[in-house]
Rosetta silent file (secondary structure, phi, psi, omega in degrees, C-alpha in Angstrom):
SEQUENCE: MYNVHNYPLCPDAQHYASIYRNISKDVLNEIQFFTEHGNLTIGTQRKLLKAKFPTEFILDRDLSNVIQKFKIHSDKNLDATPVEFELDDENRLVRLFWMSPAQIVFWLEYHDVILNDNTAKTNRYQIPLSLFLTVDNNTRLRLVAQALVSDETTESYNWILGCTKKATMTEPLVFVTDADPAVDVAIKQTYETTYQRKLTKKPQI
SCORE:     score description
SCORE:     0.000 S_00000001
   1 L     0.000  137.032 -178.488   38.644  -10.560   18.925 S_00000001
   2 L   -91.565  141.396 -179.173   40.302   -8.063   16.793 S_00000001
   3 L  -106.409   11.615 -177.416   39.467   -4.373   17.107 S_00000001
   4 L  -115.349  126.372 -179.105   41.061   -3.492   13.679 S_00000001
   5 L  -136.863  151.154 -179.277   39.026   -3.938   10.549 S_00000001
   6 L   -94.853   21.283  175.837   39.653   -3.098    6.885 S_00000001
   7 L  -146.880  160.307  179.254   36.050   -1.891    6.395 S_00000001
   8 L   -75.591  134.984  178.758   33.808    0.609    8.204 S_00000001
   9 L   -89.925  146.978 -174.164   31.571   -0.688   11.075 S_00000001
  10 L   -98.507  117.277  178.224   27.970    0.423   11.163 S_00000001
  11 L   -70.273  -19.396  178.256   27.149    1.668   14.762 S_00000001
  12 L  -103.791   26.428  179.037   23.350    1.077   14.185 S_00000001
  13 H   -62.873  -22.309  177.715   23.635   -2.581   13.084 S_00000001
  14 H   -70.185  -14.060 -174.434   21.595   -3.514   16.065 S_00000001
  15 H   -86.026  -17.791 -172.007   18.602   -1.722   14.639 S_00000001
  16 L  -112.035  -27.264  172.505   18.641   -3.861   11.457 S_00000001
  17 L   -48.377  133.154 -174.945   19.841   -7.255   12.745 S_00000001
  18 H   -68.115  -31.961 -177.799   16.746   -9.620   12.786 S_00000001
  19 H   -69.927  -13.430  177.254   17.487  -10.959   16.406 S_00000001
  20 H  -110.221   13.310 -176.035   17.082   -7.395   17.672 S_00000001
  21 L  -106.077   37.062  173.758   14.017   -6.406   15.691 S_00000001
  22 L   -70.401  136.207  175.512   11.431   -7.909   18.031 S_00000001
  23 L   -96.302  127.277 -178.694    8.380   -5.562   18.587 S_00000001
  24 L   -55.235  148.707  175.675    7.351   -5.182   22.158 S_00000001
  25 H   -55.503  -39.237 -179.848    3.866   -6.456   23.349 S_00000001
  26 H   -61.915  -40.631 -175.475    2.817   -2.871   24.178 S_00000001
  27 H   -76.735  -36.036  169.592    3.598   -1.602   20.685 S_00000001
  28 H   -52.270  -46.922 -179.362    1.878   -4.638   19.183 S_00000001
  29 H   -63.564  -37.372  179.363   -1.209   -3.922   21.067 S_00000001
  30 H   -70.109  -42.574  175.426   -1.218   -0.302   19.886 S_00000001
  31 H   -56.325  -49.952  178.238   -0.700   -1.373   16.234 S_00000001
  32 H   -55.034  -42.492 -171.736   -3.664   -3.847   16.590 S_00000001
  33 H   -74.289  -47.242 -178.444   -5.906   -1.208   18.058 S_00000001
  34 H   -56.807  -38.898 -173.270   -4.868    1.382   15.334 S_00000001
  35 H   -79.541  -38.317 -175.046   -5.506   -1.210   12.502 S_00000001
  36 H   -80.507  -32.346 -170.593   -8.805   -2.743   13.765 S_00000001
  37 H  -120.555  -25.173 -173.513  -10.495    0.426   15.181 S_00000001
  38 H  -101.060   -7.229 -178.629   -8.738    3.502   13.961 S_00000001
  39 L    52.254   41.018 -167.070   -8.506    2.723   10.210 S_00000001
  40 L   -98.704  145.281  179.241   -5.039    4.431   10.302 S_00000001
  41 L   -80.139  172.893 -176.697   -2.438    4.238    7.398 S_00000001
  42 H   -69.675  -29.030  177.502    1.072    3.066    8.032 S_00000001
  43 H   -68.771  -41.251  178.076    2.389    6.514    7.874 S_00000001
  44 H   -61.698  -52.873 -174.829   -0.026    7.763   10.510 S_00000001
  45 H   -60.115  -39.857 -175.629    0.671    4.728   12.782 S_00000001
  46 H   -65.785  -38.708 -175.032    4.502    5.276   12.518 S_00000001
  47 H   -70.815  -39.880  174.406    4.159    8.906   13.581 S_00000001
  48 H   -61.037  -42.973  178.176    1.939    7.985   16.521 S_00000001
  49 H   -69.547  -34.864  178.510    4.093    5.033   17.665 S_00000001
  50 H   -69.063  -32.529  177.692    7.239    7.231   17.518 S_00000001
  51 H   -66.876  -45.886 -173.616    5.510    9.847   19.749 S_00000001
  52 H   -84.355  -26.397 -177.482    4.344    7.255   22.319 S_00000001
  53 L  -131.533   84.803 -177.835    7.385    4.926   22.201 S_00000001
  54 L   -72.708  -24.591  176.141   10.286    7.176   21.372 S_00000001
  55 L   -77.834  -18.489 -178.932   12.938    4.552   22.421 S_00000001
  56 L   -82.186  140.727 -179.739   11.475    1.868   20.025 S_00000001
  57 L  -116.336  110.316 -176.522   13.090    1.438   16.555 S_00000001
  58 L  -127.233  128.081  174.035   10.666   -0.198   14.131 S_00000001
  59 L   -71.056  145.492 -179.057   11.455   -0.676   10.451 S_00000001
  60 H   -62.945  -25.149 -176.643    8.802    0.172    7.948 S_00000001
  61 H   -74.907  -32.876 -177.619    8.793   -3.306    6.504 S_00000001
  62 H   -72.518  -48.838 -177.580    8.284   -4.773   10.111 S_00000001
  63 H   -65.559  -43.969  178.230    5.426   -2.293   10.861 S_00000001
  64 H   -54.318  -45.694  177.314    3.937   -3.118    7.415 S_00000001
  65 H   -61.803  -41.811  177.877    4.063   -6.781    8.196 S_00000001
  66 H   -60.488  -51.704  179.460    2.456   -6.406   11.469 S_00000001
  67 H   -56.216  -38.184 -178.356   -0.438   -4.261   10.164 S_00000001
  68 H   -66.791  -35.558 -179.995   -0.898   -6.874    7.391 S_00000001
  69 H   -64.126  -53.424 -176.451   -1.232   -9.712    9.953 S_00000001
  70 H   -67.711  -29.317  174.108   -3.957   -7.821   11.989 S_00000001
  71 H   -67.293  -42.469 -178.901   -5.703   -6.654    8.789 S_00000001
  72 H   -62.100  -49.015 -179.289   -6.036  -10.196    7.567 S_00000001
  73 L   -81.093   13.245  178.268   -7.363  -11.511   10.709 S_00000001
  74 L   -92.771   98.696  177.664   -9.869   -8.655   11.196 S_00000001
  75 H   -53.745  -40.189 -168.564  -13.348  -10.028   10.348 S_00000001
  76 H   -60.528  -43.111 -172.257  -14.732   -6.547   10.389 S_00000001
  77 H   -81.147   -9.393  175.310  -12.523   -5.496    7.520 S_00000001
  78 H  -108.309    1.947 -179.699  -13.270   -8.518    5.264 S_00000001
  79 H   -76.744  -33.171 -174.136  -16.922   -8.611    5.517 S_00000001
  80 L  -114.894  160.183  176.887  -17.773   -5.654    3.170 S_00000001
  81 L   -98.130  121.743 -178.368  -16.489   -4.555   -0.140 S_00000001
  82 L   -62.568  119.073 -176.779  -14.906   -1.059   -0.032 S_00000001
  83 E  -130.318  122.803  175.738  -16.626    1.256   -2.617 S_00000001
  84 E  -120.236  140.025  177.204  -15.674    4.949   -3.027 S_00000001
  85 E  -150.056  158.269  172.812  -17.229    7.187   -5.534 S_00000001
  86 E  -138.011  155.096 -178.626  -17.670   11.005   -6.479 S_00000001
  87 E  -125.699  147.732  174.934  -20.213   12.797   -8.557 S_00000001
  88 L   -84.130 -168.099  177.472  -19.837   16.269  -10.264 S_00000001
  89 L   -56.289  -22.152 -175.324  -22.197   19.107  -10.075 S_00000001
  90 L  -108.591   16.889  176.975  -24.646   17.543  -12.336 S_00000001
  91 L    70.675   18.740  177.658  -24.824   14.275  -10.360 S_00000001
  92 L   -92.193  132.484  177.122  -22.641   12.364  -13.061 S_00000001
  93 E   -65.886  125.241 -179.023  -20.243    9.715  -11.826 S_00000001
  94 E  -108.424  -36.991 -172.706  -16.620   10.941  -12.263 S_00000001
  95 E  -141.061  131.881 -179.222  -14.809    8.578   -9.989 S_00000001
  96 E  -139.316  123.891  169.642  -15.476    4.953   -8.816 S_00000001
  97 E  -128.030  150.421  175.447  -13.208    2.690   -6.799 S_00000001
  98 E  -159.466  152.686  171.265  -13.844   -0.817   -5.284 S_00000001
  99 L  -141.648  138.848 -179.683  -12.073   -3.852   -3.983 S_00000001
 100 L   -87.604  163.989  176.268  -13.712   -7.163   -3.067 S_00000001
 101 H   -52.558  -40.499  178.202  -12.769   -8.916    0.330 S_00000001
 102 H   -67.595  -33.956 -176.100  -10.655  -11.450   -1.630 S_00000001
 103 H   -77.126  -27.552  169.019   -8.711   -8.683   -3.521 S_00000001
 104 H   -64.689  -41.044  173.173   -7.847   -7.170   -0.051 S_00000001
 105 H   -60.132  -42.871  179.606   -6.452  -10.364    1.135 S_00000001
 106 H   -66.462  -46.478  174.622   -4.362  -10.726   -1.983 S_00000001
 107 H   -55.646  -46.589  179.865   -3.110   -7.097   -1.632 S_00000001
 108 H   -63.008  -39.433 -176.593   -2.176   -7.515    1.963 S_00000001
 109 H   -80.243  -25.721 -172.563   -0.404  -10.828    1.295 S_00000001
 110 H  -131.079   34.904 -169.386    1.398   -9.811   -1.844 S_00000001
 111 L   -87.311   13.569  171.728    1.734   -5.967   -1.798 S_00000001
 112 L   -46.632  -50.442 -178.902    5.582   -6.293   -2.071 S_00000001
 113 E  -132.896  122.658  179.064    5.200   -5.306   -5.685 S_00000001
 114 E  -127.312  133.644  178.354    1.964   -3.737   -7.210 S_00000001
 115 E  -101.961  138.249  179.561    1.400   -2.978  -10.870 S_00000001
 116 E  -136.510  135.799 -178.441   -0.875   -0.355  -12.072 S_00000001
 117 E  -153.743  151.435 -179.948   -1.970    0.419  -15.705 S_00000001
 118 E  -117.857  150.793  176.800   -4.955    2.092  -17.328 S_00000001
 119 L   -86.960  158.231 -167.851   -6.942    1.006  -20.436 S_00000001
 120 L   -87.507   66.171  178.642   -7.215    3.562  -23.130 S_00000001
 121 L    42.556   63.786  174.615  -11.069    4.372  -22.884 S_00000001
 122 L  -107.832   12.055  178.576  -12.305    1.187  -24.390 S_00000001
 123 L   -98.688  179.871 -169.110  -15.463    0.774  -22.294 S_00000001
 124 L   -65.049  -33.118  178.602  -18.821    2.035  -23.353 S_00000001
 125 L   -86.260   -0.705  177.456  -18.520    5.280  -21.365 S_00000001
 126 L    55.322   43.865 -174.776  -15.159    6.132  -22.841 S_00000001
 127 L  -128.320  145.280 -175.420  -13.528    6.698  -19.467 S_00000001
 128 L   -68.325  146.826  177.242  -10.297    5.192  -18.246 S_00000001
 129 E  -113.921  119.653  177.252  -10.193    1.957  -16.166 S_00000001
 130 E   -93.088  123.024 -177.864   -7.450    1.732  -13.663 S_00000001
 131 E  -116.948  142.836  177.633   -6.215   -1.754  -12.733 S_00000001
 132 E  -112.120  124.950  177.879   -4.096   -2.802   -9.934 S_00000001
 133 E  -123.404  158.330  174.029   -2.143   -6.178  -10.143 S_00000001
 134 E  -147.121  164.168 -178.880    0.086   -8.217   -8.034 S_00000001
 135 E  -111.213  124.695  178.854    1.975  -11.628   -8.367 S_00000001
 136 L   -86.248 -171.419 -168.206    1.190  -14.329   -5.920 S_00000001
 137 L   -79.670    1.437  174.304    3.353  -17.139   -4.737 S_00000001
 138 L  -111.872   19.690  176.890    2.515  -19.282   -7.823 S_00000001
 139 L    60.405   32.578  176.924    3.803  -16.479  -10.097 S_00000001
 140 L  -103.604  137.422  176.055    0.172  -15.729  -11.182 S_00000001
 141 E   -66.931  130.038  179.519   -1.086  -12.335  -11.857 S_00000001
 142 E  -124.141  121.306 -178.013   -3.885  -11.251   -9.473 S_00000001
 143 E   -72.585  120.554 -169.017   -6.284   -8.394  -10.003 S_00000001
 144 E  -120.250   -7.313  174.865   -6.390   -6.660   -6.541 S_00000001
 145 E  -171.455  162.369 -177.656   -8.234   -3.330   -7.063 S_00000001
 146 E  -154.987  155.820 -175.776   -9.856   -1.284   -9.897 S_00000001
 147 E  -155.488  132.474  169.819  -11.052    2.219  -10.507 S_00000001
 148 E  -102.274  135.383  179.855  -12.973    4.237  -13.111 S_00000001
 149 E  -140.307  149.783 -172.652  -12.117    7.927  -13.449 S_00000001
 150 L   -83.931   -8.476  170.380  -13.144   10.539  -15.902 S_00000001
 151 L  -149.200  177.544 -179.030   -9.513   11.835  -16.418 S_00000001
 152 L  -114.095   45.768 -175.101   -5.907   10.899  -15.842 S_00000001
 153 L   -94.417  171.687 -179.378   -4.740   14.004  -13.763 S_00000001
 154 H   -61.843  -48.620 -174.954   -2.576   13.934  -10.655 S_00000001
 155 H   -55.570  -35.055 -175.545   -5.715   14.778   -8.563 S_00000001
 156 H   -69.890  -48.947 -176.383   -7.563   11.664   -9.888 S_00000001
 157 H   -60.748  -41.806  174.556   -4.480    9.504   -9.190 S_00000001
 158 H   -55.536  -48.226  177.901   -4.131   10.853   -5.755 S_00000001
 159 H   -55.974  -51.152 -179.782   -7.768    9.948   -5.135 S_00000001
 160 H   -63.443  -44.235  172.623   -7.299    6.454   -6.395 S_00000001
 161 H   -58.860  -40.227  170.635   -4.086    5.773   -4.381 S_00000001
 162 H   -55.126  -37.225  178.741   -5.790    7.230   -1.486 S_00000001
 163 H   -67.698  -42.628 -178.455   -8.646    4.800   -1.802 S_00000001
 164 H   -69.176  -32.775 -178.309   -6.236    1.789   -1.746 S_00000001
 165 H   -71.352  -38.651 -179.120   -4.479    3.063    1.366 S_00000001
 166 H   -69.869  -34.685  177.957   -7.975    3.524    3.048 S_00000001
 167 H   -77.835  -29.584 -176.532   -9.135    0.019    2.077 S_00000001
 168 H  -114.391  -23.467 -178.307   -5.905   -1.723    2.984 S_00000001
 169 L    69.277   17.681 -176.088   -4.047    0.463    5.377 S_00000001
 170 L  -141.130  165.254  176.531   -0.863   -0.368    3.689 S_00000001
 171 L  -122.155  137.722  176.839    1.369    0.958    0.914 S_00000001
 172 L   -58.292  143.622  178.270    3.214   -1.129   -1.738 S_00000001
 173 L   -74.050  -35.403  171.738    6.831   -1.591   -1.171 S_00000001
 174 E  -131.585  134.990 -174.415    7.345   -1.204   -4.924 S_00000001
 175 E  -124.082  119.490 -175.437    4.809    0.390   -7.315 S_00000001
 176 E  -107.023  123.762 -167.813    5.164   -0.260  -10.978 S_00000001
 177 E  -144.509  168.793  169.171    3.533    2.138  -13.449 S_00000001
 178 L   -78.078  177.048 -178.519    3.980    3.522  -16.909 S_00000001
 179 L   -79.512   63.628  178.940    5.755    6.750  -17.676 S_00000001
 180 L  -111.353  116.879 -177.744    3.036    9.175  -16.757 S_00000001
 181 H   -47.979  -40.844 -173.252    4.029   12.466  -15.095 S_00000001
 182 H   -68.103  -36.199 -176.655    0.669   12.708  -13.272 S_00000001
 183 H   -74.942  -34.593  176.894    1.135    9.373  -11.753 S_00000001
 184 H   -52.145  -57.272  178.568    4.687   10.105  -10.731 S_00000001
 185 H   -56.344  -45.209 -177.449    3.551   13.130   -8.668 S_00000001
 186 H   -62.784  -39.510  179.094    0.692   11.266   -7.113 S_00000001
 187 H   -68.689  -32.195  170.016    2.846    8.573   -5.923 S_00000001
 188 H   -66.929  -32.666 -171.064    5.245   10.925   -4.202 S_00000001
 189 H   -85.949  -34.929 -171.400    2.330   12.739   -2.537 S_00000001
 190 H  -100.437  -53.811  177.106    0.235    9.654   -1.509 S_00000001
 191 L   -83.505  100.153 -165.113    2.563    6.645   -1.128 S_00000001
 192 L   -74.587  -38.057 -164.609    5.006    7.867    1.589 S_00000001
 193 L  -114.508   13.949 -173.806    7.262    4.776    1.882 S_00000001
 194 L   -98.188  146.041  174.987    7.000    3.276   -1.699 S_00000001
 195 E  -100.540  135.185 -173.006    9.774    2.911   -4.356 S_00000001
 196 E   -98.834  142.160  169.082    8.567    3.533   -7.845 S_00000001
 197 E  -130.308  154.651  179.753    9.587    1.635  -10.994 S_00000001
 198 E   -95.508  144.835 -179.097    8.570    2.193  -14.664 S_00000001
 199 L   -88.443  125.296  178.901    6.612   -0.314  -16.652 S_00000001
 200 L   -97.998  -25.443  176.321    8.350   -1.316  -19.726 S_00000001
 201 L  -132.710  122.591 -175.281    6.028   -4.075  -20.940 S_00000001
 202 L   -68.042  135.807  174.282    2.267   -4.181  -20.186 S_00000001
 203 L   -62.946  145.052  172.188    1.208   -7.328  -18.265 S_00000001
 204 L   -96.169  110.274 -172.492   -1.058   -9.890  -19.915 S_00000001
 205 L   -88.899    0.000    0.000   -4.004  -10.505  -17.812 S_00000001
């Protein structure tokens, strides 16, 4: 074996090689407990695991995959349809978010890339409809979440994205949106581990 190389060696290679990325049973038990009973997001789980297991190195994608597995097999989380809403001072509906159990499963299985776009106030109440889409293993678009909001501000987008995290306990690996500055800010504030891409052509549902 030669100890001379014409390229730099990465001293942390063992952290990223697949054969060294096995998650211990104790850590898996903690993740399962956090997922099924604590309703904790991936960001919160990562911080708790780092504090309790300081010598364990877990990649975000590995943690996300484990959370996804426990989430899908948790009957408790698939029995009900998550619905979130907010009213203004006059008891008028200003925000509404919902996901069906089937949509949660699709999100968890195909959250590598999530697309988001709003309709231009085409419903009878003239308020934006926010749609979340993903592509399944048959290259079909799947509607995985939806929300109605009275405006398109950063605060509203933070609320919507927060609802997706609460319902699925995961963040997209890649989040595709149009060039809206309000969305850009909300993504950075709410999706801690997500990479953002700009939508150049609207999907045909």
